Coordinates of C-alpha atoms and ligand atoms in Angstrom, one line a residue:
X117 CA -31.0 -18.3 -4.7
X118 CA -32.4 -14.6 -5.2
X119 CA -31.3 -11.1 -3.8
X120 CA -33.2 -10.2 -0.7
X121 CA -33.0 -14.1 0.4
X122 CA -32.0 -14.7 4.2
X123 CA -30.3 -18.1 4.7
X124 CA -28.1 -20.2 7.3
X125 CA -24.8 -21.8 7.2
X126 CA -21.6 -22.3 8.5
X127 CA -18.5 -20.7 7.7
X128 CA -16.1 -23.4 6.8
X129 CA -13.2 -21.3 5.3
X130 CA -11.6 -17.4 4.7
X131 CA -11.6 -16.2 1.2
X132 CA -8.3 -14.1 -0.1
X133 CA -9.9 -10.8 1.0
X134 CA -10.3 -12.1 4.3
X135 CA -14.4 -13.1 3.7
X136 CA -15.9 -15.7 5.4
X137 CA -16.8 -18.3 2.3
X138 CA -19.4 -21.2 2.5
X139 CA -21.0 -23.9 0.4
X140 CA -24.6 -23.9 0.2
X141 CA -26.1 -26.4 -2.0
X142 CA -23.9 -25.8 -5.2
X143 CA -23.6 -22.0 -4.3
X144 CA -20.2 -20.6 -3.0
X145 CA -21.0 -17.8 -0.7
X146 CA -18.6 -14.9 0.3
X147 CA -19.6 -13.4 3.5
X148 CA -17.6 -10.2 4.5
X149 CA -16.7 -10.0 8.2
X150 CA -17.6 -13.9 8.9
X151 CA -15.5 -16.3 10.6
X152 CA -14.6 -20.0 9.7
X153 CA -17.4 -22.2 12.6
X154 CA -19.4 -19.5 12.7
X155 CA -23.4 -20.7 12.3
X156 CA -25.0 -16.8 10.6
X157 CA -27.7 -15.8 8.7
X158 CA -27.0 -13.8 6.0
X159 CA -28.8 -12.1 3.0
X160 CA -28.4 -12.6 -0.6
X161 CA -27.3 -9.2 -2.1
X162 CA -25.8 -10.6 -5.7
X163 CA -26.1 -14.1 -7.2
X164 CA -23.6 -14.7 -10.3
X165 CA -24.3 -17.9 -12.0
X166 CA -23.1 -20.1 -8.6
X167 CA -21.2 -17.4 -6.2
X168 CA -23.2 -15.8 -4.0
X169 CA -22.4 -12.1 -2.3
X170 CA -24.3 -11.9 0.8
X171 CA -24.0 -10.0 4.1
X172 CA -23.9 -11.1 7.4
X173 CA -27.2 -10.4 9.2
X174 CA -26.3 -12.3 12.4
X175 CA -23.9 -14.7 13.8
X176 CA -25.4 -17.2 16.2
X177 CA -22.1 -18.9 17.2
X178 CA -19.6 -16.3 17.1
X179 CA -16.1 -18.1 16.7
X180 CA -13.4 -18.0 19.6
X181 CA -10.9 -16.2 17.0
X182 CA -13.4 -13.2 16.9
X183 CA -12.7 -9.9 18.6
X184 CA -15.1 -6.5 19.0
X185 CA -13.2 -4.2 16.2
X186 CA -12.1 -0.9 17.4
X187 CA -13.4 1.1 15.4
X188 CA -17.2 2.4 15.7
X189 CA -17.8 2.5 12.3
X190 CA -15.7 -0.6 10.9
X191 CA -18.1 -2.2 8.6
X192 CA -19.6 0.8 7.0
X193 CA -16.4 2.8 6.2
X194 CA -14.6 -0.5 4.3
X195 CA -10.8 0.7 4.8
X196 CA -10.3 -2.8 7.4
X197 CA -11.5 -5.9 6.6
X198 CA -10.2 -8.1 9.5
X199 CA -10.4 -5.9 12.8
X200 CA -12.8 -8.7 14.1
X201 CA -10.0 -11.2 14.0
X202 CA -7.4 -11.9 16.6
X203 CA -4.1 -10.4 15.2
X204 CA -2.2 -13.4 15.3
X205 CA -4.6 -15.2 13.2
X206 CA -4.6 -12.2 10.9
X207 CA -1.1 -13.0 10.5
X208 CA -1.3 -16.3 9.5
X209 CA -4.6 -15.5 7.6
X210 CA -1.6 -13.9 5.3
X211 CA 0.9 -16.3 5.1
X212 CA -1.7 -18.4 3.9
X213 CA -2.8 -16.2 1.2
X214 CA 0.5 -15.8 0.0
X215 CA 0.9 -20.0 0.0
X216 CA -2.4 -20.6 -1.9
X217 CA -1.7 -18.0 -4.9
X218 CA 2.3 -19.4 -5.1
X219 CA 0.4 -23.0 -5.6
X220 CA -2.9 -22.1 -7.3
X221 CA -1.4 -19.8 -9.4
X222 CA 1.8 -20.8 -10.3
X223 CA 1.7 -24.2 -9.6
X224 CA 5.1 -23.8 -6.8
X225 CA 4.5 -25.8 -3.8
X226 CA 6.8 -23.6 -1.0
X227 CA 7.1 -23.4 2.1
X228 CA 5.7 -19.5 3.6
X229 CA 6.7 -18.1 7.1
X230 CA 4.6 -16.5 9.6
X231 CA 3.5 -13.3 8.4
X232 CA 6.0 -10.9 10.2
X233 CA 4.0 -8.6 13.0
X234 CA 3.9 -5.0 12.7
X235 CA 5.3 -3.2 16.0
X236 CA 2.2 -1.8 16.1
X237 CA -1.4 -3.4 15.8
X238 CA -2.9 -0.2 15.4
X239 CA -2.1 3.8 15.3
X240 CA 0.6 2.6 12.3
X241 CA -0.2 5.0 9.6
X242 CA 2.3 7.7 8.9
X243 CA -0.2 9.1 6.3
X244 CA -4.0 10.5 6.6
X245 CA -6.2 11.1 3.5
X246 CA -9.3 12.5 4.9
X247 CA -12.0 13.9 2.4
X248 CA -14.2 16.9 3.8
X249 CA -17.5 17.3 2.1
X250 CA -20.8 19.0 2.2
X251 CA -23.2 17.1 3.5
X252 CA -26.6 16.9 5.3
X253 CA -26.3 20.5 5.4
X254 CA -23.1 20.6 6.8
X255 CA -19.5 19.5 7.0
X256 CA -18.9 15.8 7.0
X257 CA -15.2 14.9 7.8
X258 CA -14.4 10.8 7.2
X259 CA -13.8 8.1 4.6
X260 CA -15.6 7.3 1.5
X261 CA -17.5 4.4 1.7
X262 CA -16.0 1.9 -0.4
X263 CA -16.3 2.3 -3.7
X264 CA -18.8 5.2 -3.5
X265 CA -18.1 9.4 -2.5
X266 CA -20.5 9.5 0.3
X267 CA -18.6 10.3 3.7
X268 CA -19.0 7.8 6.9
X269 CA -18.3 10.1 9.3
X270 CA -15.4 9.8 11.8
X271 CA -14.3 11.4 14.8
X272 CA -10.8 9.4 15.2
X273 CA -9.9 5.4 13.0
X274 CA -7.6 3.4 15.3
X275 CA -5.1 2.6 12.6
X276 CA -4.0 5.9 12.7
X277 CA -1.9 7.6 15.4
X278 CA -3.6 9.9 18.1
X279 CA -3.2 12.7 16.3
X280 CA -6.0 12.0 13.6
X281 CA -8.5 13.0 16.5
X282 CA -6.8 16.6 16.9
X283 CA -6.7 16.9 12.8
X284 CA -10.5 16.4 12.6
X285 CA -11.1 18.4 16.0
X286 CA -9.1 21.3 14.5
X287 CA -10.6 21.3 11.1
X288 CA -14.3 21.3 12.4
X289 CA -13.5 24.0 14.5
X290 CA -11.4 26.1 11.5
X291 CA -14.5 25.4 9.1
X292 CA -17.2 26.1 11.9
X293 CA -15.8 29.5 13.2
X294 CA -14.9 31.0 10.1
X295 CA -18.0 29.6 7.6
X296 CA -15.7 27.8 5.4
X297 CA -17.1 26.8 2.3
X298 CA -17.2 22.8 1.8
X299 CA -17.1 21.1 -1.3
X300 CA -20.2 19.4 -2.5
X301 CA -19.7 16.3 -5.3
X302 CA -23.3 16.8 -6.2
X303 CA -22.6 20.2 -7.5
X304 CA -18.9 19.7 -7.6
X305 CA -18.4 23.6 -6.2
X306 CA -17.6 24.2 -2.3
X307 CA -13.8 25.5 -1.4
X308 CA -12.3 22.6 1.2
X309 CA -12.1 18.6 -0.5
X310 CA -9.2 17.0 1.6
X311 CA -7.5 17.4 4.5
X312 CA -3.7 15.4 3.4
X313 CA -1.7 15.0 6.8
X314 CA 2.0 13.6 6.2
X315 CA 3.6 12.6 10.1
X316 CA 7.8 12.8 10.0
X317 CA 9.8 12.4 12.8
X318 CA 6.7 13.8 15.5
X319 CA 6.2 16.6 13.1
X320 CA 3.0 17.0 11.1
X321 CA 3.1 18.3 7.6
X322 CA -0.6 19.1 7.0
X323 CA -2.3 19.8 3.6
X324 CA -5.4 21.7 2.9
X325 CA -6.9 20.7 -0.4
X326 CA -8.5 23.3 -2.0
X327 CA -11.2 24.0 -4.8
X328 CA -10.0 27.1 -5.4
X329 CA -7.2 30.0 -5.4
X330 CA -6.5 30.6 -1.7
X331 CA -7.7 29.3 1.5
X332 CA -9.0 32.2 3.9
X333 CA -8.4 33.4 7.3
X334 CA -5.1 31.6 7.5
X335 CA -4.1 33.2 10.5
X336 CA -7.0 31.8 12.8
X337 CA -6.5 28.2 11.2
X338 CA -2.5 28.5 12.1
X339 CA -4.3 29.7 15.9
X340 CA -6.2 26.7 15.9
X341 CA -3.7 24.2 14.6
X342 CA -1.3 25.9 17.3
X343 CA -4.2 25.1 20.3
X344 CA -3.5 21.2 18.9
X345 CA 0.1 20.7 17.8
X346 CA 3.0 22.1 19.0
X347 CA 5.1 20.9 15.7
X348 CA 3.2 21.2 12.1
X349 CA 3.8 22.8 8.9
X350 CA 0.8 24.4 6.8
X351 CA 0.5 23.6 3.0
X352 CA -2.1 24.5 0.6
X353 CA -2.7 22.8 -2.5
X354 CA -4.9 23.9 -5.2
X355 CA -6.8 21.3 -7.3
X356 CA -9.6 22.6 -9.6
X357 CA -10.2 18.9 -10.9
X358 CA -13.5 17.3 -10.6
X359 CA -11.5 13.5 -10.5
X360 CA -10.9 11.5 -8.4
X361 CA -7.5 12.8 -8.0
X362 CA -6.7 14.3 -4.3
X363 CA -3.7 16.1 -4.9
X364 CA -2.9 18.8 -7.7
X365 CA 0.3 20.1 -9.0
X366 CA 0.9 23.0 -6.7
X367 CA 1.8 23.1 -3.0
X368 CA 1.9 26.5 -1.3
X369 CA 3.8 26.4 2.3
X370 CA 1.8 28.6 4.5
X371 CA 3.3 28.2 7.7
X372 CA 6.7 26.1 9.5
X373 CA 9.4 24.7 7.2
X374 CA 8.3 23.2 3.8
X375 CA 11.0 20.3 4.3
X376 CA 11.4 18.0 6.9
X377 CA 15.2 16.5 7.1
X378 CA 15.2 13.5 8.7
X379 CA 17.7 9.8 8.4
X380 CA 16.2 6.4 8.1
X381 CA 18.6 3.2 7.3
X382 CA 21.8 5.3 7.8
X383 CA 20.1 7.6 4.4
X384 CA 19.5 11.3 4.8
X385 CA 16.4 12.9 3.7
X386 CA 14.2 15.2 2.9
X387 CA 10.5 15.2 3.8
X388 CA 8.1 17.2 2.0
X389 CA 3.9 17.1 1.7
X390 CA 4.0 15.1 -1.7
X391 CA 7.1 13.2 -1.0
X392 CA 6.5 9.1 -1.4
X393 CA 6.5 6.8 1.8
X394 CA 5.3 3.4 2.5
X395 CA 2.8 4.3 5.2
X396 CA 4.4 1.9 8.0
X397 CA 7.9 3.1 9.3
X398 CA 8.7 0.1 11.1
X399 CA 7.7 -2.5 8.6
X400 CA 9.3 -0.6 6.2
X401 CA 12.4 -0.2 7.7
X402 CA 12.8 -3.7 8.3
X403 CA 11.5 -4.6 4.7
X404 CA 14.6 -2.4 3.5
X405 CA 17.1 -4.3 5.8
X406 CA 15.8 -7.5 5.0
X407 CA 16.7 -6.5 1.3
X408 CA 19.5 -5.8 1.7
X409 CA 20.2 -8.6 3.5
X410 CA 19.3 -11.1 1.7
X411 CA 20.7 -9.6 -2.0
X412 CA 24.2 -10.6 -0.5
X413 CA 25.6 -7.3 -2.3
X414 CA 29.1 -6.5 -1.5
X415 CA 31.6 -3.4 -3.1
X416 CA 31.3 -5.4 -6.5
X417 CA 28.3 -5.7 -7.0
X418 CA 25.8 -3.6 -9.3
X419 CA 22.3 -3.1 -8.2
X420 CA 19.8 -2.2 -10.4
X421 CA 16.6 -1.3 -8.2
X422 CA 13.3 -1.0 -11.0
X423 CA 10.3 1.0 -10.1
X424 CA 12.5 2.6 -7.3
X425 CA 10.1 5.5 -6.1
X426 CA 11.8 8.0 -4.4
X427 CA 15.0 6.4 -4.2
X428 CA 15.4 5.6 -0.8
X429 CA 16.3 1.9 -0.8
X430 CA 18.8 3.0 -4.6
X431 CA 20.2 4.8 -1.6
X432 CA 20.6 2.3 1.1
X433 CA 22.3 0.0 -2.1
X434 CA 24.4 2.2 -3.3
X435 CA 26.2 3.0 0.1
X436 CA 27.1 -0.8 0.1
X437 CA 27.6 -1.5 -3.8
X438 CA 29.6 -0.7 -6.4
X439 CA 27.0 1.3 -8.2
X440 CA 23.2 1.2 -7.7
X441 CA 21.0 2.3 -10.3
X442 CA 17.2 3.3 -9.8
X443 CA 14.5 3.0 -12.3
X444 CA 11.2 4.9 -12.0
X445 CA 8.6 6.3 -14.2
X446 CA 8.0 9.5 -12.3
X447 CA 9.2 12.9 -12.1
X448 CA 9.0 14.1 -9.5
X449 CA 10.3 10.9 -7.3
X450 CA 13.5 10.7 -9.6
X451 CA 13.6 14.8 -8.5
X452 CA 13.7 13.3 -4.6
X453 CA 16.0 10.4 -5.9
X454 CA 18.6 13.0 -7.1
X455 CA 18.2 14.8 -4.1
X456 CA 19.2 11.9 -1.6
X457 CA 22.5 11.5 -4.0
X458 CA 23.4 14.9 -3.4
X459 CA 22.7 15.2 0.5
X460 CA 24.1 11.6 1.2
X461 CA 27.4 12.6 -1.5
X462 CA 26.8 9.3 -3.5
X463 CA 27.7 10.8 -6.6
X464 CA 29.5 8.5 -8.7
X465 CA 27.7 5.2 -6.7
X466 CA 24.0 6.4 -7.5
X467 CA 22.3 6.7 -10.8
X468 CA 18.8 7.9 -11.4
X469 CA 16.8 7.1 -14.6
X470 CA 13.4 8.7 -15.4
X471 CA 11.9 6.4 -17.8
X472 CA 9.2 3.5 -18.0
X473 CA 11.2 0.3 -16.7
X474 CA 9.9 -1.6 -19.9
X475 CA 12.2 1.0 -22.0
X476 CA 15.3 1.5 -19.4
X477 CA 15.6 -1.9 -17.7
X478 CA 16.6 -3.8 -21.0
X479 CA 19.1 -1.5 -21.8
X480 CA 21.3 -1.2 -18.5
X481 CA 21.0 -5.1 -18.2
X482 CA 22.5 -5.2 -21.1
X483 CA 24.8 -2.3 -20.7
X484 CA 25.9 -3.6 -17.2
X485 CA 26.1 -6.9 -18.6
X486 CA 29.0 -6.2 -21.0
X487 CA 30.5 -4.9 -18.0
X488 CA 31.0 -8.3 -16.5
X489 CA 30.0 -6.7 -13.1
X490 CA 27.8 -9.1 -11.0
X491 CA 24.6 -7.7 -11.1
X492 CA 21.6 -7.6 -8.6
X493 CA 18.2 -6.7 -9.5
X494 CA 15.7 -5.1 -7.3
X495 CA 11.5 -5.2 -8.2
X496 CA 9.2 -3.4 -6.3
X497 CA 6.7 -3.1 -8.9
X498 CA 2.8 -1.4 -8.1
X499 CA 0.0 -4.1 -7.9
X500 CA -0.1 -5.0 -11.8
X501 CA 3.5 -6.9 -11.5
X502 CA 6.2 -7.1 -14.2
X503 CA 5.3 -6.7 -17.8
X504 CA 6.0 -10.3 -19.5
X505 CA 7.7 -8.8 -21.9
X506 CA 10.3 -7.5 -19.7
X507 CA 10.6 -10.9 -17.7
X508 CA 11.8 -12.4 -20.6
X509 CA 14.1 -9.8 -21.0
X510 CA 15.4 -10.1 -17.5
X511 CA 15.4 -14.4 -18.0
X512 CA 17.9 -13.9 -21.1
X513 CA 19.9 -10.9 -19.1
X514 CA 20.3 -13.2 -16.2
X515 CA 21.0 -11.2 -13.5
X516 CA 22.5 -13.2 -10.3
X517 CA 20.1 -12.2 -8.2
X518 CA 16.3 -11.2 -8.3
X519 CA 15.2 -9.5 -4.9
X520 CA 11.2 -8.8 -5.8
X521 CA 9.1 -6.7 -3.2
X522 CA 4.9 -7.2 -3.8
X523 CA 1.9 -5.7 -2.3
X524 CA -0.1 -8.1 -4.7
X525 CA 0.8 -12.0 -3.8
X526 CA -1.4 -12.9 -7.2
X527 CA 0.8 -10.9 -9.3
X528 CA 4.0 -11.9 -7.4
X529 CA 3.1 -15.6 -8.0
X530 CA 2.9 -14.8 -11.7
X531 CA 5.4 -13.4 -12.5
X532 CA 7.8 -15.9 -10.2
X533 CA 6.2 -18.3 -12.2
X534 CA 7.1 -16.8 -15.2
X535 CA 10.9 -16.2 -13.8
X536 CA 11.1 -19.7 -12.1
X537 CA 9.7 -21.5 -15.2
X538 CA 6.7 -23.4 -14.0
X539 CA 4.4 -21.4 -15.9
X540 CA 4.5 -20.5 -19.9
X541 CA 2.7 -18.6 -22.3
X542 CA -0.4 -20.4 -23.9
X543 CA -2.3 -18.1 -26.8
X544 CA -4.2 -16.1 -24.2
X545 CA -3.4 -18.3 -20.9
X546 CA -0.4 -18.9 -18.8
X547 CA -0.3 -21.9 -17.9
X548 CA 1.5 -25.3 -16.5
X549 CA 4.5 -25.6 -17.6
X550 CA 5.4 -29.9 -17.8
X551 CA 9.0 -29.9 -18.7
X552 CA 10.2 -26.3 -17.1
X553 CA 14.0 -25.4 -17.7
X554 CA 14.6 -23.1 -14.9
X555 CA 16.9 -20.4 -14.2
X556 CA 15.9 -19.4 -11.3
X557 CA 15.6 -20.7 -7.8
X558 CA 13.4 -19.5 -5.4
X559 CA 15.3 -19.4 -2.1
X560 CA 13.3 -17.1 0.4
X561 CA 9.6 -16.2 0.6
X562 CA 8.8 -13.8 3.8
X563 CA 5.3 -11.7 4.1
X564 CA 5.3 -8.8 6.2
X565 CA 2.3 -6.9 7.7
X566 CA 2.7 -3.5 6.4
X567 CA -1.3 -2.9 7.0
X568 CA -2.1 -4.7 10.1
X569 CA -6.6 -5.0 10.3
X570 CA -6.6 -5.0 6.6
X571 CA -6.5 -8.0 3.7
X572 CA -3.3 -6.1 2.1
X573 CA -0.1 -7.9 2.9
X574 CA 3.8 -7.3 1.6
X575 CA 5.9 -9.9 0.7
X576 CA 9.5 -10.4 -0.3
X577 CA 11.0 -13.1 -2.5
X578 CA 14.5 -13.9 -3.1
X579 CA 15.5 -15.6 -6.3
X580 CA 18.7 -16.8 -7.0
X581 CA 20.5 -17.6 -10.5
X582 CA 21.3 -21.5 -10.7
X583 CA 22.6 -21.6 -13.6
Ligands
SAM163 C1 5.5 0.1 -5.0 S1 6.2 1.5 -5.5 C2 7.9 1.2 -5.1 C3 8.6 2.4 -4.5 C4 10.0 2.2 -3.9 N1 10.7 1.0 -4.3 C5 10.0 2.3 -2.4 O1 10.4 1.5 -1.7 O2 9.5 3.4 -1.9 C6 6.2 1.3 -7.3 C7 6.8 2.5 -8.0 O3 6.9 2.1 -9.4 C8 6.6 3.3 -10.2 N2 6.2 2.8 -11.5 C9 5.0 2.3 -11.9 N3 5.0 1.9 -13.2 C10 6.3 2.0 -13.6 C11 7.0 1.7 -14.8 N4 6.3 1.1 -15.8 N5 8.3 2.0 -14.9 C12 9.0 2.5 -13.9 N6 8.4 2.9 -12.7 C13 7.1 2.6 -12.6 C14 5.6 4.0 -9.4 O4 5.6 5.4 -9.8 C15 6.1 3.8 -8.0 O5 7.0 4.8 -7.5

């Protein structure tokens, strides 16, 4: 097979980013935005040794699971990759994911729920990175393309609320009226980079990211933002930084309140531009209660929550434990963490460590551990998982319970394998483990669809200590 080829076939499966994947001959092909049945044609655009790439160039049988996406520009922008499949099926799309790495990866044969639905479909984003750039001599507002910095254009995305629309209304209308400079990548100078919108409560906290020291004519961008929203707070934020970095250091509040305070799980809190948030309140939300839930804590019980964030579910623990202690590497979310100690008054029930959990989380195990307290660990780590190093550390520490929260399934079903003893340590591999020895029990498995219309998916396991 070469690049540039156009071929047929039929769909028989989805890949684990939600591509449709054929055999051809001894070729694999992955088709983005195909469906199993489908008969398409589609073009060769990389060939590596026998996997294909190729893109769809038409489907002559579209399949009775396919939808029209809502959004005009869905395959050229790249942030969805299953809008043009029935939600349900997206759902189970997931659950199956999450099945296939827990077997293919670690070699555990369990059983995996339906996905469970987000309230909303679409319009669930609590968060809006938009870049503005110069372009085509003029200003482009939109998403990068993936993996590239040229703008697709957009004029609202339907995973975002309504008020996306106004943001992009009001900031064409800011930048056209008043000849605001744009910044250009190809000669990384221009003023505006990102428009950063935060949504709390119904009120908007809304960024400008700037290339420079102050953004100009304020006043007739608060006049404009007033003609769209009756409830926002202005920002500025300066980054000089030619990275790939959207946010710098300093926020300057240039109109409303710079905090929002608001109360989610029976927790207080404040809200500000920077602060960290799963983008998904209700799947959040129920995410936390499931937690809860499930880690069967009660006034005795010590919780250690690593990689905590912001400290919002240390919180939620430590109004039901004994003690809860948070774990997280940065600053400025241990500053928030303290923060929701003082406004909720969980002074001697919350604890909040700054430090690499490959450092800290040894130590307290061990320190909690001579306690004789019965202790409950919490891991919400980002996509690269637990550190191997540290698993071991947690096997010998055994902690009663392991409640671990993933947004990677493929690092989840490592390092449960890992935990649950079906894989070990080979030289350079992990692999089968023949006579395991386990510890651990894995007693609840639960996905949750934090980013309904994309591949991403959020799943919760519960492992209990047998021995
Ligand atoms: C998926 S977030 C979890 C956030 C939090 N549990 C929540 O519900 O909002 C992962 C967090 O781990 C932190 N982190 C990443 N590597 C870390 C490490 N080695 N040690 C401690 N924290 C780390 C990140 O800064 C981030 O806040």
């Amino acid at each position: 097979m070469v690049k540039n080829e156009e071929r047929v076939g039929i769909v028989s499966r989805l890949g684990s980013n939600g591509e449709g994947v054929l055999k051809d001959g001894d070729f694999t092909v992955f088709v983005p935005y195909a469906l199993p049945n489908e008969k398409i044609k589609y073009r060769v655009l990389k060939v590596k040794k026998n996997v294909v790439f190729a893109k769809v160039v038409e489907v002559y049988t579209p399949a009775e699971e396919r939808v029209r996406p809502a959004c005009s520009v869905y395959e050229k922008c790249g942030g969805c990759q299953l809008q043009h499949l029935k939600y349900k099926l997206q759902l189970k799309l997931k659950s199956k994911i999450v099945k296939e790495c827990f077997s293919k990866i670690a070699f555990i044969n369990t059983s995996v729920p339906m996905t469970e639905r987000s309230e909303l479909e679409f319009g669930y984003r609590n968060k809006l990175q938009l870049p503005v750039r110069a372009e085509n001599f003029g200003c482009e507002i939109g998403f990068f393309a993936l993996g590239s910095h040229r703008i697709v254009p957009i004029n609202s995305c339907p995973i975002q609320p309504e008020w996306c629309t106004r943001i992009i209304k009001a900031v064409k209308k800011y930048v056209k009226l008043n000849n605001v400079s744009v910044y250009s990548d190809k000669v990384g100078f221009g003023l505006l980079k990102h428009v950063v919108v935060r949504a709390v409560d119904g009120r908007l906290l809304i960024t400008f990211v700037i290339n420079g020291d102050t953004l100009p004519y304020v006043n007739e961008l608060i006049a404009i933002l007033k003609e769209y929203f009756n409830d926002f707070s202005l920002f500025v934020n300066i980054n000089k930084l030619g990275n790939n970095v959207i946010l710098g250091d300093r926020f300057i509040c240039l109109f409303g309140r710079d905090k929002v305070m608001t109360t989610d799980c029976g927790i207080k809190y404040e809200m500000g531009p920077e602060s960290f948030m799963q983008v998904n309140d209700n799947v959040r939300r129920r995410i936390y209660q499931e937690t809860v839930k499930i880690s069967g804590v009660d006034e005795e019980t010590v919780v250690i929550d690593a990689y905590s964030g912001a400290g919002m579910l240390t919180a939620i623990f430590a109004q039901r434990a004994k003690k809860a202690i948070g774990i997280e590497i940065i600053k400025e979310a241990v500053d928030c963490a303290d923060s929701l100690k003082k406004i909720n008054g969980l002074w001697d029930k919350m604890e909040n460590v700054c430090a690499p959990c490959e450092d800290a989380l040894p130590v307290i195990l061990e320190r909690e551990k001579l306690t004789g307290a019965k202790t409950v660990l919490i891991l919400d780590p980002p996509r690269q998982g637990v550190d191997e190093k540290l698993i071991n550390v947690i096997k010998e520490a055994k902690p009663e319970k392991i409640v671990y929260i993933s947004c990677s399934p493929q690092t989840l079903a490592r390092d449960v394998g890992l935990l649950t003893d079906t894989l070990k340590r080979e030289g350079n591999d992990l692999i089968k483990n023949n006579e395991p020895n386990p510890i651990y029990e894995l007693t609840e498995v639960k996905p949750y669809d934090m980013f309904p219309q994309t591949k991403h998916v959020e799943t919760l396991v519960c492992l209990a200590r047998k021995v």
